[in-house]
PDB file of C-alpha atoms (C1' of nucleotides) in Angstrom:
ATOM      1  CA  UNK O   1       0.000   0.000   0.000  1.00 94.00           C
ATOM      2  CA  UNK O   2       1.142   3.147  -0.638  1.00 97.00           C
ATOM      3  CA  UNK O   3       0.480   6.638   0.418  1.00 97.00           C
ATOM      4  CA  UNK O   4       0.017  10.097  -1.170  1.00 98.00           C
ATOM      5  CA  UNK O   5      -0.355  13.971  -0.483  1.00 98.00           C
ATOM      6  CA  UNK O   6      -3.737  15.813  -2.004  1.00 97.00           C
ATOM      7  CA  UNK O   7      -3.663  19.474  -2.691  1.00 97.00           C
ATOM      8  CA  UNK O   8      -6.144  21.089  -3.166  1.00 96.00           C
ATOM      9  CA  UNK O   9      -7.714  25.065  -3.073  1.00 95.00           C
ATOM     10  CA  UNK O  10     -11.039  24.985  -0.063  1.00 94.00           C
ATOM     11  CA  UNK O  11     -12.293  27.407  -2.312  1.00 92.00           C
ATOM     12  CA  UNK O  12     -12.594  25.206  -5.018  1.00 93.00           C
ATOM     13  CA  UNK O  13     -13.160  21.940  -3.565  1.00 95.00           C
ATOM     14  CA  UNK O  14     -12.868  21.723  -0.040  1.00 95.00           C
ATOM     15  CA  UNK O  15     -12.481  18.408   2.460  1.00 97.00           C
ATOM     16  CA  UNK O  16     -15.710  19.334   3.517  1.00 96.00           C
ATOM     17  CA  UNK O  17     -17.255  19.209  -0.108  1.00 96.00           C
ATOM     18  CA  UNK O  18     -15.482  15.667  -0.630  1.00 97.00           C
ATOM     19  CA  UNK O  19     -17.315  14.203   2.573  1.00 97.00           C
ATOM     20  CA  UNK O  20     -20.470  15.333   1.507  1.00 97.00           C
ATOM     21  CA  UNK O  21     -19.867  13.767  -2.173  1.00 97.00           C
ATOM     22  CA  UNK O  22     -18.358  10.784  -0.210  1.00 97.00           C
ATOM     23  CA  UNK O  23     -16.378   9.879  -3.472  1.00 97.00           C
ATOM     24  CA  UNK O  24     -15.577  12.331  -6.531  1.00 97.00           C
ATOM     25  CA  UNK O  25     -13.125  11.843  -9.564  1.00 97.00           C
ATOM     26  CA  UNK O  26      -9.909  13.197  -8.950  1.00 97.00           C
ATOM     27  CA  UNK O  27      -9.991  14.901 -12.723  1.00 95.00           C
ATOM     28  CA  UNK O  28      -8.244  18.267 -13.766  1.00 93.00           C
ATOM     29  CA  UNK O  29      -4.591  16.933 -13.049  1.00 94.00           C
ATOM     30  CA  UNK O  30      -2.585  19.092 -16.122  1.00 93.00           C
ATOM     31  CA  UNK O  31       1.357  18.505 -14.520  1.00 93.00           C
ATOM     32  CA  UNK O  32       3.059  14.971 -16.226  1.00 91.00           C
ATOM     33  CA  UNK O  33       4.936  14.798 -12.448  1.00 93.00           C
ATOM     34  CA  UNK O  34       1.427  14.609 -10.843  1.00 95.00           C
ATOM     35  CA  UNK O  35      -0.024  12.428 -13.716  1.00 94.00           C
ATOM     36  CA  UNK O  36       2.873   9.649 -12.786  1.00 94.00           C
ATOM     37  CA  UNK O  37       2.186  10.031  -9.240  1.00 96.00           C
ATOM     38  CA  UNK O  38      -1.968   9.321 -10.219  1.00 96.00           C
ATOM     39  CA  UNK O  39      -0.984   6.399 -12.437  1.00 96.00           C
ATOM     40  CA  UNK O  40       1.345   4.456  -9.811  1.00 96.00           C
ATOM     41  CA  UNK O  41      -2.042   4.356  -6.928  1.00 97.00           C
ATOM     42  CA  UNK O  42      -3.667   1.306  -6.517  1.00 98.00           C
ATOM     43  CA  UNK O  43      -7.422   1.053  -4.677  1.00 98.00           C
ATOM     44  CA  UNK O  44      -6.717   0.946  -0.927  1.00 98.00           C
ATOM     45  CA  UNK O  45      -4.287   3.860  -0.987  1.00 98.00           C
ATOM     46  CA  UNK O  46      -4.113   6.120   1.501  1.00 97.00           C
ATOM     47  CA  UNK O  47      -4.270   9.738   0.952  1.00 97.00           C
ATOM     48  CA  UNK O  48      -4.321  13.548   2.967  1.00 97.00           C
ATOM     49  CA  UNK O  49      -5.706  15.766   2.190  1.00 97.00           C
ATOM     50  CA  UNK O  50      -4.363  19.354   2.192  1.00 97.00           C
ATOM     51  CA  UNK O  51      -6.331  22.547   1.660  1.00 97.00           C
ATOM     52  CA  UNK O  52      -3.809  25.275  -0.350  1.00 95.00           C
ATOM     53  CA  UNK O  53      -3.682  28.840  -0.431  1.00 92.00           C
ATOM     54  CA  UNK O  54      -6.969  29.507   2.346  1.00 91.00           C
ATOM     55  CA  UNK O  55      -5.998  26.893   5.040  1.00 92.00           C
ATOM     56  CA  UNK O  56      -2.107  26.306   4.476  1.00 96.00           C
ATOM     57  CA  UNK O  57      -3.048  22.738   6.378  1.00 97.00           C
ATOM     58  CA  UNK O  58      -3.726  19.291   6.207  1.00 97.00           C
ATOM     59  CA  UNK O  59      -7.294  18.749   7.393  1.00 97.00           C
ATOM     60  CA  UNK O  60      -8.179  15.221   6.814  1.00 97.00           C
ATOM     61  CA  UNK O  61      -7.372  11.998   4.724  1.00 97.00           C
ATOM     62  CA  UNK O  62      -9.095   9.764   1.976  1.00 97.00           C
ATOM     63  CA  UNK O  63      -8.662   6.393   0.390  1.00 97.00           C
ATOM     64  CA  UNK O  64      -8.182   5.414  -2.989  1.00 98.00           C
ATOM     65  CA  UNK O  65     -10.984   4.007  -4.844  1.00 98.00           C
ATOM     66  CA  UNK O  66     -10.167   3.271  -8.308  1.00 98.00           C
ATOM     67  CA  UNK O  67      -6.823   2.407 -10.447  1.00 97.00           C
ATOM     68  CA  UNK O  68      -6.003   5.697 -12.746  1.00 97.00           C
ATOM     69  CA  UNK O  69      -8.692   5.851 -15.985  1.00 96.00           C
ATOM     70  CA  UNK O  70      -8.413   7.859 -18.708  1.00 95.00           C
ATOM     71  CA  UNK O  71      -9.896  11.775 -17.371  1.00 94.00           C
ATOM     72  CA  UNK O  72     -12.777  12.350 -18.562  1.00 93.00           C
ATOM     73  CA  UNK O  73     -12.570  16.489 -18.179  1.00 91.00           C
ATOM     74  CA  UNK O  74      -9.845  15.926 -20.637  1.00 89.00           C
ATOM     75  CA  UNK O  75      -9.385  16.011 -24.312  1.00 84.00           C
ATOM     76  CA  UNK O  76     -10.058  12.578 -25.847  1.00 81.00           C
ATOM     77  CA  UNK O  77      -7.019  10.868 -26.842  1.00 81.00           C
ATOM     78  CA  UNK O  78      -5.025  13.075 -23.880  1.00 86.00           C
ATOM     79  CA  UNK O  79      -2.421  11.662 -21.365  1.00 88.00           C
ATOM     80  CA  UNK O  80      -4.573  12.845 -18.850  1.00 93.00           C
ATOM     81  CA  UNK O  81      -5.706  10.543 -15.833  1.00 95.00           C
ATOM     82  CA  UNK O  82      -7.539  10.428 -12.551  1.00 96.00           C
ATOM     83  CA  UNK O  83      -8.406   8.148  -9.867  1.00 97.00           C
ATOM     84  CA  UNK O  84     -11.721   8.327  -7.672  1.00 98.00           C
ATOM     85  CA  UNK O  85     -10.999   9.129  -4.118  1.00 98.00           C
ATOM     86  CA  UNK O  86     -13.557   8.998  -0.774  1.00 98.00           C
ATOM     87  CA  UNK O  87     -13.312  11.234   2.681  1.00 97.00           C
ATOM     88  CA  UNK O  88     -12.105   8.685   5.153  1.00 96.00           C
ATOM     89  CA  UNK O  89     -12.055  11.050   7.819  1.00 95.00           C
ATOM     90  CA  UNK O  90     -11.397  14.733   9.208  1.00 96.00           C
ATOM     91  CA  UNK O  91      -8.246  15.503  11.195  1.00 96.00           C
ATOM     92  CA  UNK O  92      -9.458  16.380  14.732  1.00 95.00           C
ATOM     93  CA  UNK O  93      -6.400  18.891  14.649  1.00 94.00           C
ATOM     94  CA  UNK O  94      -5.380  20.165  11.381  1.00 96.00           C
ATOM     95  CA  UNK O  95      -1.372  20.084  10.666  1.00 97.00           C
ATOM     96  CA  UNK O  96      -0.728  23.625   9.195  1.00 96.00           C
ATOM     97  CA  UNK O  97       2.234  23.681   7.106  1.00 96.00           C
ATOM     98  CA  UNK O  98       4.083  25.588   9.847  1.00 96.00           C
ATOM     99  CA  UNK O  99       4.153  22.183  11.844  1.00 96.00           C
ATOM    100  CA  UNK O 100       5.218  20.261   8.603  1.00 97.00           C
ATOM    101  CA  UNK O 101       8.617  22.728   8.479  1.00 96.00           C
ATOM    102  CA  UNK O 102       9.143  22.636  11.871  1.00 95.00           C
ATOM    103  CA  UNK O 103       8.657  19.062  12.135  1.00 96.00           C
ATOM    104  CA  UNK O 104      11.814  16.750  11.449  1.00 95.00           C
ATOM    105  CA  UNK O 105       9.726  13.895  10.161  1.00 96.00           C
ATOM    106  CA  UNK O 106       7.479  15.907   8.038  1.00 96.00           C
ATOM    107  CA  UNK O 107       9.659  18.504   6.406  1.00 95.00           C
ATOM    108  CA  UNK O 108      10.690  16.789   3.770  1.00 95.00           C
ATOM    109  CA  UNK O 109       7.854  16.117   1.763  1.00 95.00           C
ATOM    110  CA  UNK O 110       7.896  17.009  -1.378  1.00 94.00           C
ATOM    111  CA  UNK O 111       4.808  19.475  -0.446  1.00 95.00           C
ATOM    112  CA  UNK O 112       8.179  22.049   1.323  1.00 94.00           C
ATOM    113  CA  UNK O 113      10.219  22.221  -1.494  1.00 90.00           C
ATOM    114  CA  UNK O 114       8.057  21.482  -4.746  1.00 92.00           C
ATOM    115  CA  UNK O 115       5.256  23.637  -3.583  1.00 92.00           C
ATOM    116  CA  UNK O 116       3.272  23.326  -6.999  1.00 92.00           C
ATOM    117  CA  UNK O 117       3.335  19.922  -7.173  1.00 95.00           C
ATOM    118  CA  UNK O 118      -0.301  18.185  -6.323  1.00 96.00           C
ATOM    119  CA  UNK O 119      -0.195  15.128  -5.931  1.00 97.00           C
ATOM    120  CA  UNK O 120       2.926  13.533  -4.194  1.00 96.00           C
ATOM    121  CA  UNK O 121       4.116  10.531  -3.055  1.00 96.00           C
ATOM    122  CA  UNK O 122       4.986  10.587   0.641  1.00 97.00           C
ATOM    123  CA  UNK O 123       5.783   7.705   3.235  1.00 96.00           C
ATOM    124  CA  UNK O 124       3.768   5.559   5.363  1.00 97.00           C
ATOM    125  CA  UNK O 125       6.141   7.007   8.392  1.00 97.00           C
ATOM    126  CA  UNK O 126       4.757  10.792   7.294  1.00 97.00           C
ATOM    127  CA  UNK O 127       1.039   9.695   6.883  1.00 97.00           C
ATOM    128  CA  UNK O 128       1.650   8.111  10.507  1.00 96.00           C
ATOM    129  CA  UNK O 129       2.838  11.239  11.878  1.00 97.00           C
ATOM    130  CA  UNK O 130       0.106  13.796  10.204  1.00 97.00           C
ATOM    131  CA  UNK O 131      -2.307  11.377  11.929  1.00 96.00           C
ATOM    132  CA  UNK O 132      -0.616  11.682  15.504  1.00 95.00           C
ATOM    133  CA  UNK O 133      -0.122  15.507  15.170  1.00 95.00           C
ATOM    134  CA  UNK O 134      -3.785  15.286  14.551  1.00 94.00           C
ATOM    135  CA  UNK O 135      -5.104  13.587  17.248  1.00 88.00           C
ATOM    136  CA  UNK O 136      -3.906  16.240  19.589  1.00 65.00           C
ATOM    137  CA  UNK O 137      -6.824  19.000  20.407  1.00 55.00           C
ATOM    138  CA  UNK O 138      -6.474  22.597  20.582  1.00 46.00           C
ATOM    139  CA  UNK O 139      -7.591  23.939  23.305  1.00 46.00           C
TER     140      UNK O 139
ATOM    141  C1'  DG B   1      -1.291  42.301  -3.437  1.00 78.33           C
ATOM    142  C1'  DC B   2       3.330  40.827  -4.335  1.00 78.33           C
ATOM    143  C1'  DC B   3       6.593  37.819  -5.928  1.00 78.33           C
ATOM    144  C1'  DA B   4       9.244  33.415  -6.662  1.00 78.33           C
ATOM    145  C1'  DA B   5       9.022  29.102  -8.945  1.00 78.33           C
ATOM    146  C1'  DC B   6       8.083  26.878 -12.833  1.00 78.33           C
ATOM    147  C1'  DG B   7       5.473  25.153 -16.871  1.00 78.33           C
ATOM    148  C1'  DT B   8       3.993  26.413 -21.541  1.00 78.33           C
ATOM    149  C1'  DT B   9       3.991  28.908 -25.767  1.00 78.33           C
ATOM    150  C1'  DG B  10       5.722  30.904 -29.779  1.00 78.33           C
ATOM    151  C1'  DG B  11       9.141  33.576 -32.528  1.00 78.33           C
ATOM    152  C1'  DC B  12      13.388  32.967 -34.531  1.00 78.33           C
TER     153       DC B  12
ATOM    154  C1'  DG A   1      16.390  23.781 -30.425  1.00 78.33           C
ATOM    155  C1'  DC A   2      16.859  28.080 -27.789  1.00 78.33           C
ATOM    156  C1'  DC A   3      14.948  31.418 -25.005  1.00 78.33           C
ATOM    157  C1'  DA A   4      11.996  35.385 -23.904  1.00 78.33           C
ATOM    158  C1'  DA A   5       7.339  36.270 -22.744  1.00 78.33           C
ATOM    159  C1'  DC A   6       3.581  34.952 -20.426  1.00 78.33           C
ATOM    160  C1'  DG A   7       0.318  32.410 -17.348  1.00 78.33           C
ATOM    161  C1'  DT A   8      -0.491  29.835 -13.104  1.00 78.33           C
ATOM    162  C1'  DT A   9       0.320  28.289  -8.509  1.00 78.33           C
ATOM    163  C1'  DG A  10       0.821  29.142  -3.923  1.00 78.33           C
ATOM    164  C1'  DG A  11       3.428  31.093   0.157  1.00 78.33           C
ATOM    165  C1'  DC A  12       3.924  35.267   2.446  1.00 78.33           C
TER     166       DC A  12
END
DNA sequence: GCCAACGTTGGC
DNA sequence: GCCAACGTTGGC
């Protein structure tokens, strides 16, 4: 199993919006990095989810439904590819991306340095640690 | 709102 | 095939 980093804009489509959906396409990917990233996940994967620009955190994770199909928001004949993904569940604590620099584990995900990149691989030790940065409450 | 990073486009 | 111009993304 592997495991993956979502971006995307809340004002676009939002964690929230995917939990209501439950499962939506993951279609509009245009960068040939991200495309490889979509066509190496397998169903069962395990995504988070991180909100971009309004947010600057990751706010909950998601699974991987489907193996990449051809995207149907593209042009036919097109490279282009997308997966379906469903909300698994919020973080109780987000992990802004202030925690992810400061954070020895976290800080080098590709999400630091390549910070247009949206969909990246990342390992099961830095899904592991989101989730227990996320457990803790604010207060 | 600004700007850096970076991908794409198009003239040559 | 090079590179300047331009558009987009996303942090600050």
């Amino acid at each position: 199993m592997a495991f993956w980093l979502l971006k995307s804009e809340p004002e676009v489509y939002s964690f929230q919006q995917l939990e209501k959906e439950g499962t939506t396409p993951w279609t509009g990917i245009r960068n040939h990095q991200a495309k490889l990233n979509l066509l190496a996940m397998r169903p069962g994967d395990l995504c988070l989810y991180y909100h971009s620009r309004e947010g600057k955190e990751i706010v909950g994770t998601a699974t991987v439904q489907t193996p990449p199909y051809p995207d149907p928001t593209a042009e036919a004949g097109s490279p282009w590819v997308c997966v379906d993904i469903t909300a698994q569940g919020p973080l109780a604590q987000p992990v802004t991306l202030q925690q992810i620099k400061e954070d020895v584990v976290l800080q080098t995900m590709p999400l630091v340095r390549h910070t247009r990149l949206s969909v990246m691989p990342i390992t099961a030790e830095q899904f592991n640690r989101v989730l227990q940065l996320g457990l803790a409450r604010a207060i």
